[in-house]
């Protein structure tokens, strides 16, 4: 059984938001440009715009294939949120000595190959090292192909999420309590965008819930687009109901976050602070397109200027 530190597993190692703001200020003063701590970064090139992202994920469950799939999706989903299709991934894997002395290291590499192939992502640079814990750092890039719907005066709409929340927490509970929630987790990992495809142009903006929790994710998405909104936490679906009641310190960092653009119905709760590795996609959808998301996505709030 792997050893899990409940205060720093998975995406729970994110630096607090106020410290990130300090990093941005320091970097901008020294370099003259801001670091991208959002979902992705964009770089203009002669042939168009390249969208990139990078994430490190620490092993958070016994099932290594779920761990690998979550780590790759965690970085590639950010590129999708930038309007691009992931095409190339470079990976750095930290193996424990016990994994190196067994077949598990080879199994993890094989799982990585299967995952990249299934997503149609070409392998780039591969790096590996021996560490005290198992982790994957994944850097993904893709060419921007999608332009989102523009926001006009008086526009308003709904906030949707693509799938139930709590895959990361469910995988964690599955490991520490020996309760098999992995099938639910695996299903959630493979349905994060729930048929977004041709509906992308109906969105004003996209993001995915990650290490800062749902409230932070939605609030930042609104701020980036100069919008205000309301979130109905009681409408947020969960993979496993227990994830809303079992508090683990690393999963509640978001409770210290105070939203600036978002009003949370009923006040903050564990649901709003649940961190994720490959969490649900969050979409701001114009009201005239809402019917295209009803029935397949979950309506969890509303937005307006």
mmCIF file of C-alpha atoms in Angstrom:
data_model
loop_
_atom_site.group_PDB
_atom_site.id
_atom_site.type_symbol
_atom_site.label_atom_id
_atom_site.label_comp_id
_atom_site.label_asym_id
_atom_site.label_seq_id
_atom_site.Cartn_x
_atom_site.Cartn_y
_atom_site.Cartn_z
ATOM 1 C CA UNK A 1 0.000 0.000 0.000
ATOM 2 C CA UNK A 2 1.323 3.451 -0.838
ATOM 3 C CA UNK A 3 1.836 5.959 1.949
ATOM 4 C CA UNK A 4 -0.401 9.012 1.648
ATOM 5 C CA UNK A 5 0.236 12.292 3.407
ATOM 6 C CA UNK A 6 -3.293 13.686 3.924
ATOM 7 C CA UNK A 7 -2.017 17.270 3.976
ATOM 8 C CA UNK A 8 -0.269 17.256 0.625
ATOM 9 C CA UNK A 9 -1.522 14.554 -1.735
ATOM 10 C CA UNK A 10 -2.469 14.985 -5.375
ATOM 11 C CA UNK A 11 -3.116 18.609 -6.223
ATOM 12 C CA UNK A 12 -3.234 19.552 -2.536
ATOM 13 C CA UNK A 13 0.295 20.945 -2.662
ATOM 14 C CA UNK A 14 -0.659 24.132 -4.422
ATOM 15 C CA UNK A 15 0.818 27.283 -2.936
ATOM 16 C CA UNK A 16 -1.860 29.559 -1.379
ATOM 17 C CA UNK A 17 -3.363 32.211 -3.649
ATOM 18 C CA UNK A 18 -1.840 35.169 -1.784
ATOM 19 C CA UNK A 19 1.656 33.688 -2.193
ATOM 20 C CA UNK A 20 1.069 33.189 -5.929
ATOM 21 C CA UNK A 21 0.192 36.878 -6.211
ATOM 22 C CA UNK A 22 3.517 37.679 -4.528
ATOM 23 C CA UNK A 23 5.340 35.442 -7.024
ATOM 24 C CA UNK A 24 3.634 37.262 -9.905
ATOM 25 C CA UNK A 25 4.689 40.649 -8.564
ATOM 26 C CA UNK A 26 8.319 39.571 -8.007
ATOM 27 C CA UNK A 27 8.582 37.982 -11.455
ATOM 28 C CA UNK A 28 6.999 40.973 -13.198
ATOM 29 C CA UNK A 29 9.404 43.377 -11.480
ATOM 30 C CA UNK A 30 12.401 41.294 -12.571
ATOM 31 C CA UNK A 31 11.293 40.209 -16.049
ATOM 32 C CA UNK A 32 8.739 42.805 -17.139
ATOM 33 C CA UNK A 33 5.937 40.317 -17.767
ATOM 34 C CA UNK A 34 3.562 38.351 -15.565
ATOM 35 C CA UNK A 35 3.762 34.629 -14.861
ATOM 36 C CA UNK A 36 0.677 32.642 -15.876
ATOM 37 C CA UNK A 37 -0.807 30.955 -12.811
ATOM 38 C CA UNK A 38 -4.169 30.428 -14.520
ATOM 39 C CA UNK A 39 -5.238 27.315 -16.454
ATOM 40 C CA UNK A 40 -2.886 27.916 -19.367
ATOM 41 C CA UNK A 41 -0.482 30.294 -21.109
ATOM 42 C CA UNK A 42 -0.658 31.519 -24.708
ATOM 43 C CA UNK A 43 2.260 32.362 -27.000
ATOM 44 C CA UNK A 44 1.827 33.990 -30.397
ATOM 45 C CA UNK A 45 3.971 32.503 -33.165
ATOM 46 C CA UNK A 46 4.228 32.977 -36.915
ATOM 47 C CA UNK A 47 1.845 30.098 -37.599
ATOM 48 C CA UNK A 48 -0.736 31.045 -34.961
ATOM 49 C CA UNK A 49 -1.134 30.800 -31.197
ATOM 50 C CA UNK A 50 0.271 28.007 -29.025
ATOM 51 C CA UNK A 51 -1.503 27.115 -25.765
ATOM 52 C CA UNK A 52 0.617 25.446 -23.068
ATOM 53 C CA UNK A 53 0.185 24.099 -19.556
ATOM 54 C CA UNK A 54 2.227 22.190 -16.992
ATOM 55 C CA UNK A 55 1.182 20.343 -13.825
ATOM 56 C CA UNK A 56 2.755 18.048 -11.261
ATOM 57 C CA UNK A 57 0.565 15.400 -9.656
ATOM 58 C CA UNK A 58 1.615 13.315 -6.654
ATOM 59 C CA UNK A 59 0.330 9.736 -6.434
ATOM 60 C CA UNK A 60 -3.026 9.854 -4.641
ATOM 61 C CA UNK A 61 -4.457 6.329 -5.017
ATOM 62 C CA UNK A 62 -3.344 2.697 -5.215
ATOM 63 C CA UNK A 63 -4.494 2.267 -8.829
ATOM 64 C CA UNK A 64 -1.526 3.562 -10.867
ATOM 65 C CA UNK A 65 -3.525 3.662 -14.132
ATOM 66 C CA UNK A 66 -6.043 6.061 -12.564
ATOM 67 C CA UNK A 67 -3.159 8.144 -11.224
ATOM 68 C CA UNK A 68 -1.519 8.333 -14.671
ATOM 69 C CA UNK A 69 -4.779 9.134 -16.445
ATOM 70 C CA UNK A 70 -5.609 11.878 -13.950
ATOM 71 C CA UNK A 71 -2.134 13.433 -14.227
ATOM 72 C CA UNK A 72 -2.182 13.565 -18.040
ATOM 73 C CA UNK A 73 -5.756 14.839 -18.147
ATOM 74 C CA UNK A 74 -4.999 17.460 -15.496
ATOM 75 C CA UNK A 75 -2.535 19.213 -17.812
ATOM 76 C CA UNK A 76 -4.202 18.500 -21.159
ATOM 77 C CA UNK A 77 -7.601 19.752 -19.987
ATOM 78 C CA UNK A 78 -6.075 23.159 -19.293
ATOM 79 C CA UNK A 79 -5.007 23.373 -22.936
ATOM 80 C CA UNK A 80 -8.567 22.519 -24.007
ATOM 81 C CA UNK A 81 -9.802 25.360 -21.786
ATOM 82 C CA UNK A 82 -7.589 27.656 -23.867
ATOM 83 C CA UNK A 83 -9.359 26.646 -27.067
ATOM 84 C CA UNK A 84 -6.719 24.200 -28.313
ATOM 85 C CA UNK A 85 -6.455 20.478 -28.910
ATOM 86 C CA UNK A 86 -3.548 18.885 -26.979
ATOM 87 C CA UNK A 87 -1.020 17.491 -29.459
ATOM 88 C CA UNK A 88 2.318 17.065 -27.652
ATOM 89 C CA UNK A 89 3.255 16.130 -24.077
ATOM 90 C CA UNK A 90 6.602 15.970 -22.295
ATOM 91 C CA UNK A 91 6.635 13.998 -19.061
ATOM 92 C CA UNK A 92 8.890 13.757 -16.015
ATOM 93 C CA UNK A 93 8.233 10.808 -13.683
ATOM 94 C CA UNK A 94 9.493 10.458 -10.140
ATOM 95 C CA UNK A 95 9.758 6.778 -9.156
ATOM 96 C CA UNK A 96 10.334 5.402 -5.675
ATOM 97 C CA UNK A 97 13.145 2.906 -5.180
ATOM 98 C CA UNK A 98 10.649 0.133 -4.465
ATOM 99 C CA UNK A 99 8.964 0.828 -7.799
ATOM 100 C CA UNK A 100 12.314 0.681 -9.572
ATOM 101 C CA UNK A 101 13.036 -2.689 -7.956
ATOM 102 C CA UNK A 102 9.689 -4.130 -9.030
ATOM 103 C CA UNK A 103 7.651 -4.188 -12.223
ATOM 104 C CA UNK A 104 5.531 -1.229 -11.156
ATOM 105 C CA UNK A 105 7.771 1.396 -12.763
ATOM 106 C CA UNK A 106 7.397 -0.408 -16.102
ATOM 107 C CA UNK A 107 3.637 -0.667 -15.580
ATOM 108 C CA UNK A 108 3.396 3.073 -14.962
ATOM 109 C CA UNK A 109 5.314 3.819 -18.179
ATOM 110 C CA UNK A 110 3.048 1.405 -20.087
ATOM 111 C CA UNK A 111 -0.046 3.106 -18.608
ATOM 112 C CA UNK A 112 1.363 6.468 -19.712
ATOM 113 C CA UNK A 113 1.800 5.197 -23.283
ATOM 114 C CA UNK A 114 -1.770 3.870 -23.379
ATOM 115 C CA UNK A 115 -3.158 7.125 -21.966
ATOM 116 C CA UNK A 116 -1.317 9.391 -24.434
ATOM 117 C CA UNK A 117 -2.299 7.131 -27.334
ATOM 118 C CA UNK A 118 -5.966 7.136 -26.341
ATOM 119 C CA UNK A 119 -5.971 10.941 -26.229
ATOM 120 C CA UNK A 120 -4.109 11.281 -29.537
ATOM 121 C CA UNK A 121 -1.244 13.142 -27.861
ATOM 122 C CA UNK A 122 2.250 12.637 -29.250
ATOM 123 C CA UNK A 123 5.032 11.899 -26.732
ATOM 124 C CA UNK A 124 7.732 14.544 -26.449
ATOM 125 C CA UNK A 125 10.685 14.560 -24.035
ATOM 126 C CA UNK A 126 10.687 11.867 -21.344
ATOM 127 C CA UNK A 127 12.553 12.404 -18.068
ATOM 128 C CA UNK A 128 12.735 10.189 -14.984
ATOM 129 C CA UNK A 129 14.344 10.270 -11.556
ATOM 130 C CA UNK A 130 14.322 8.416 -8.242
ATOM 131 C CA UNK A 131 12.414 10.114 -5.418
ATOM 132 C CA UNK A 132 10.785 9.369 -2.081
ATOM 133 C CA UNK A 133 7.338 9.565 -3.709
ATOM 134 C CA UNK A 134 5.710 8.729 -7.015
ATOM 135 C CA UNK A 135 4.735 11.770 -9.108
ATOM 136 C CA UNK A 136 4.146 12.868 -12.699
ATOM 137 C CA UNK A 137 4.959 16.281 -14.121
ATOM 138 C CA UNK A 138 3.226 16.736 -17.475
ATOM 139 C CA UNK A 139 3.752 19.618 -19.932
ATOM 140 C CA UNK A 140 1.232 19.789 -22.782
ATOM 141 C CA UNK A 141 0.880 22.084 -25.791
ATOM 142 C CA UNK A 142 -1.540 22.542 -28.662
ATOM 143 C CA UNK A 143 -2.380 25.040 -31.405
ATOM 144 C CA UNK A 144 -5.313 27.335 -30.639
ATOM 145 C CA UNK A 145 -8.300 26.466 -32.843
ATOM 146 C CA UNK A 146 -11.320 27.851 -31.012
ATOM 147 C CA UNK A 147 -12.575 31.360 -30.343
ATOM 148 C CA UNK A 148 -15.193 31.630 -27.629
ATOM 149 C CA UNK A 149 -18.422 33.613 -27.884
ATOM 150 C CA UNK A 150 -17.907 37.348 -27.343
ATOM 151 C CA UNK A 151 -19.600 39.133 -24.448
ATOM 152 C CA UNK A 152 -21.860 42.042 -25.380
ATOM 153 C CA UNK A 153 -23.630 44.709 -23.362
ATOM 154 C CA UNK A 154 -26.461 43.219 -21.332
ATOM 155 C CA UNK A 155 -25.365 39.622 -21.922
ATOM 156 C CA UNK A 156 -26.061 37.096 -19.202
ATOM 157 C CA UNK A 157 -26.295 33.358 -18.886
ATOM 158 C CA UNK A 158 -25.778 30.233 -16.837
ATOM 159 C CA UNK A 159 -22.844 28.453 -15.196
ATOM 160 C CA UNK A 160 -22.580 24.762 -16.035
ATOM 161 C CA UNK A 161 -20.296 21.960 -14.911
ATOM 162 C CA UNK A 162 -19.659 18.904 -17.063
ATOM 163 C CA UNK A 163 -19.686 16.079 -14.510
ATOM 164 C CA UNK A 164 -20.021 15.367 -10.770
ATOM 165 C CA UNK A 165 -17.397 16.757 -8.403
ATOM 166 C CA UNK A 166 -15.141 14.742 -6.108
ATOM 167 C CA UNK A 167 -13.026 12.321 -8.178
ATOM 168 C CA UNK A 168 -9.815 13.189 -6.322
ATOM 169 C CA UNK A 169 -11.422 12.940 -2.869
ATOM 170 C CA UNK A 170 -13.202 9.694 -3.807
ATOM 171 C CA UNK A 171 -9.911 8.141 -4.934
ATOM 172 C CA UNK A 172 -8.330 9.274 -1.681
ATOM 173 C CA UNK A 173 -11.135 7.761 0.397
ATOM 174 C CA UNK A 174 -10.964 4.576 -1.644
ATOM 175 C CA UNK A 175 -7.318 4.160 -0.669
ATOM 176 C CA UNK A 176 -7.385 5.049 3.027
ATOM 177 C CA UNK A 177 -10.659 3.235 3.778
ATOM 178 C CA UNK A 178 -10.348 0.291 1.418
ATOM 179 C CA UNK A 179 -13.724 1.138 -0.160
ATOM 180 C CA UNK A 180 -13.802 0.575 -3.916
ATOM 181 C CA UNK A 181 -14.811 3.911 -5.432
ATOM 182 C CA UNK A 182 -12.282 3.602 -8.279
ATOM 183 C CA UNK A 183 -14.867 2.589 -10.958
ATOM 184 C CA UNK A 184 -16.733 5.858 -10.281
ATOM 185 C CA UNK A 185 -13.483 7.790 -10.376
ATOM 186 C CA UNK A 186 -12.361 6.198 -13.629
ATOM 187 C CA UNK A 187 -15.713 6.953 -15.250
ATOM 188 C CA UNK A 188 -15.478 10.576 -14.164
ATOM 189 C CA UNK A 189 -11.932 10.939 -15.486
ATOM 190 C CA UNK A 190 -13.053 9.849 -18.936
ATOM 191 C CA UNK A 191 -16.087 12.105 -19.168
ATOM 192 C CA UNK A 192 -14.718 15.425 -17.958
ATOM 193 C CA UNK A 193 -16.023 17.482 -20.921
ATOM 194 C CA UNK A 194 -19.224 15.476 -21.421
ATOM 195 C CA UNK A 195 -19.570 16.053 -25.141
ATOM 196 C CA UNK A 196 -18.328 19.645 -25.235
ATOM 197 C CA UNK A 197 -17.111 19.286 -28.830
ATOM 198 C CA UNK A 198 -19.292 21.294 -31.202
ATOM 199 C CA UNK A 199 -20.780 23.315 -28.326
ATOM 200 C CA UNK A 200 -17.519 25.073 -27.451
ATOM 201 C CA UNK A 201 -18.378 28.219 -29.432
ATOM 202 C CA UNK A 202 -21.499 28.642 -27.274
ATOM 203 C CA UNK A 203 -19.303 29.276 -24.221
ATOM 204 C CA UNK A 204 -18.073 32.660 -23.099
ATOM 205 C CA UNK A 205 -15.232 31.004 -21.186
ATOM 206 C CA UNK A 206 -14.061 27.590 -19.946
ATOM 207 C CA UNK A 207 -12.020 26.349 -16.999
ATOM 208 C CA UNK A 208 -11.670 23.170 -14.978
ATOM 209 C CA UNK A 209 -11.828 22.743 -11.217
ATOM 210 C CA UNK A 210 -8.414 21.881 -9.806
ATOM 211 C CA UNK A 211 -6.358 22.431 -6.680
ATOM 212 C CA UNK A 212 -8.052 25.608 -5.447
ATOM 213 C CA UNK A 213 -11.601 24.285 -5.443
ATOM 214 C CA UNK A 214 -14.823 25.193 -7.213
ATOM 215 C CA UNK A 215 -15.457 28.612 -5.653
ATOM 216 C CA UNK A 216 -12.000 29.869 -6.613
ATOM 217 C CA UNK A 217 -12.313 28.413 -10.131
ATOM 218 C CA UNK A 218 -15.654 30.081 -10.879
ATOM 219 C CA UNK A 219 -14.688 33.361 -9.215
ATOM 220 C CA UNK A 220 -11.482 33.632 -11.255
ATOM 221 C CA UNK A 221 -13.301 32.766 -14.475
ATOM 222 C CA UNK A 222 -15.747 35.596 -13.811
ATOM 223 C CA UNK A 223 -12.961 38.029 -12.906
ATOM 224 C CA UNK A 224 -11.006 37.277 -16.082
ATOM 225 C CA UNK A 225 -14.052 38.248 -18.127
ATOM 226 C CA UNK A 226 -15.248 41.228 -16.068
ATOM 227 C CA UNK A 227 -18.393 39.429 -14.881
ATOM 228 C CA UNK A 228 -20.275 38.764 -11.667
ATOM 229 C CA UNK A 229 -22.208 35.642 -10.811
ATOM 230 C CA UNK A 230 -23.980 33.447 -8.310
ATOM 231 C CA UNK A 231 -23.162 29.834 -7.439
ATOM 232 C CA UNK A 232 -25.694 27.314 -6.137
ATOM 233 C CA UNK A 233 -23.631 24.807 -4.147
ATOM 234 C CA UNK A 234 -26.777 22.824 -3.345
ATOM 235 C CA UNK A 235 -27.062 22.053 -7.091
ATOM 236 C CA UNK A 236 -23.509 20.720 -7.421
ATOM 237 C CA UNK A 237 -23.581 16.918 -8.039
ATOM 238 C CA UNK A 238 -21.077 14.713 -6.207
ATOM 239 C CA UNK A 239 -19.543 11.388 -7.231
ATOM 240 C CA UNK A 240 -19.778 10.172 -3.643
ATOM 241 C CA UNK A 241 -21.927 11.985 -1.018
ATOM 242 C CA UNK A 242 -19.332 11.295 1.687
ATOM 243 C CA UNK A 243 -16.910 13.675 -0.015
ATOM 244 C CA UNK A 244 -19.037 16.586 1.224
ATOM 245 C CA UNK A 245 -18.770 15.613 4.885
ATOM 246 C CA UNK A 246 -15.320 14.091 5.445
ATOM 247 C CA UNK A 247 -12.870 16.941 5.949
ATOM 248 C CA UNK A 248 -9.218 16.476 5.041
ATOM 249 C CA UNK A 249 -6.973 19.471 5.636
ATOM 250 C CA UNK A 250 -5.362 19.631 2.204
ATOM 251 C CA UNK A 251 -8.787 19.628 0.561
ATOM 252 C CA UNK A 252 -10.026 22.651 2.480
ATOM 253 C CA UNK A 253 -7.438 25.286 1.625
ATOM 254 C CA UNK A 254 -10.083 27.000 -0.478
ATOM 255 C CA UNK A 255 -12.062 27.883 2.646
ATOM 256 C CA UNK A 256 -9.637 30.731 3.227
ATOM 257 C CA UNK A 257 -10.402 32.124 -0.221
ATOM 258 C CA UNK A 258 -12.791 35.095 -0.361
ATOM 259 C CA UNK A 259 -14.500 35.409 -3.770
ATOM 260 C CA UNK A 260 -14.612 38.888 -5.251
ATOM 261 C CA UNK A 261 -16.997 38.358 -8.192
ATOM 262 C CA UNK A 262 -19.091 35.477 -6.958
ATOM 263 C CA UNK A 263 -21.966 35.234 -4.506
ATOM 264 C CA UNK A 264 -22.242 31.740 -3.028
ATOM 265 C CA UNK A 265 -25.787 30.709 -2.180
ATOM 266 C CA UNK A 266 -26.071 29.461 1.388
ATOM 267 C CA UNK A 267 -22.487 30.397 2.247
ATOM 268 C CA UNK A 268 -19.278 28.432 1.865
ATOM 269 C CA UNK A 269 -19.131 24.667 2.419
ATOM 270 C CA UNK A 270 -16.812 21.703 1.936
ATOM 271 C CA UNK A 271 -18.292 21.253 -1.555
ATOM 272 C CA UNK A 272 -17.039 24.661 -2.637
ATOM 273 C CA UNK A 273 -13.519 23.880 -1.397
ATOM 274 C CA UNK A 274 -13.122 20.359 -2.800
ATOM 275 C CA UNK A 275 -9.868 20.259 -4.747
ATOM 276 C CA UNK A 276 -9.510 18.113 -7.840
ATOM 277 C CA UNK A 277 -7.057 16.428 -10.157
ATOM 278 C CA UNK A 278 -8.873 16.424 -13.501
ATOM 279 C CA UNK A 279 -12.031 17.978 -12.138
ATOM 280 C CA UNK A 280 -15.195 18.919 -14.004
ATOM 281 C CA UNK A 281 -15.142 21.489 -16.791
ATOM 282 C CA UNK A 282 -16.869 24.753 -15.867
ATOM 283 C CA UNK A 283 -18.507 26.760 -18.663
ATOM 284 C CA UNK A 284 -20.037 30.227 -18.785
ATOM 285 C CA UNK A 285 -22.827 29.822 -21.347
ATOM 286 C CA UNK A 286 -24.970 32.564 -22.884
ATOM 287 C CA UNK A 287 -28.651 32.261 -22.006
ATOM 288 C CA UNK A 288 -29.674 31.628 -25.632
ATOM 289 C CA UNK A 289 -27.477 28.524 -25.708
ATOM 290 C CA UNK A 290 -28.411 27.091 -22.309
ATOM 291 C CA UNK A 291 -30.866 24.583 -23.769
ATOM 292 C CA UNK A 292 -27.940 22.928 -25.565
ATOM 293 C CA UNK A 293 -26.325 22.097 -22.214
ATOM 294 C CA UNK A 294 -29.429 21.158 -20.216
ATOM 295 C CA UNK A 295 -29.764 17.419 -19.751
ATOM 296 C CA UNK A 296 -26.094 16.575 -20.268
ATOM 297 C CA UNK A 297 -24.337 19.220 -18.119
ATOM 298 C CA UNK A 298 -25.304 20.450 -14.648
ATOM 299 C CA UNK A 299 -26.572 24.010 -14.160
ATOM 300 C CA UNK A 300 -24.938 25.310 -10.962
ATOM 301 C CA UNK A 301 -25.252 29.086 -11.176
ATOM 302 C CA UNK A 302 -25.706 32.177 -13.302
ATOM 303 C CA UNK A 303 -23.585 35.075 -14.551
ATOM 304 C CA UNK A 304 -24.044 38.627 -15.829
ATOM 305 C CA UNK A 305 -22.080 41.822 -16.338
#
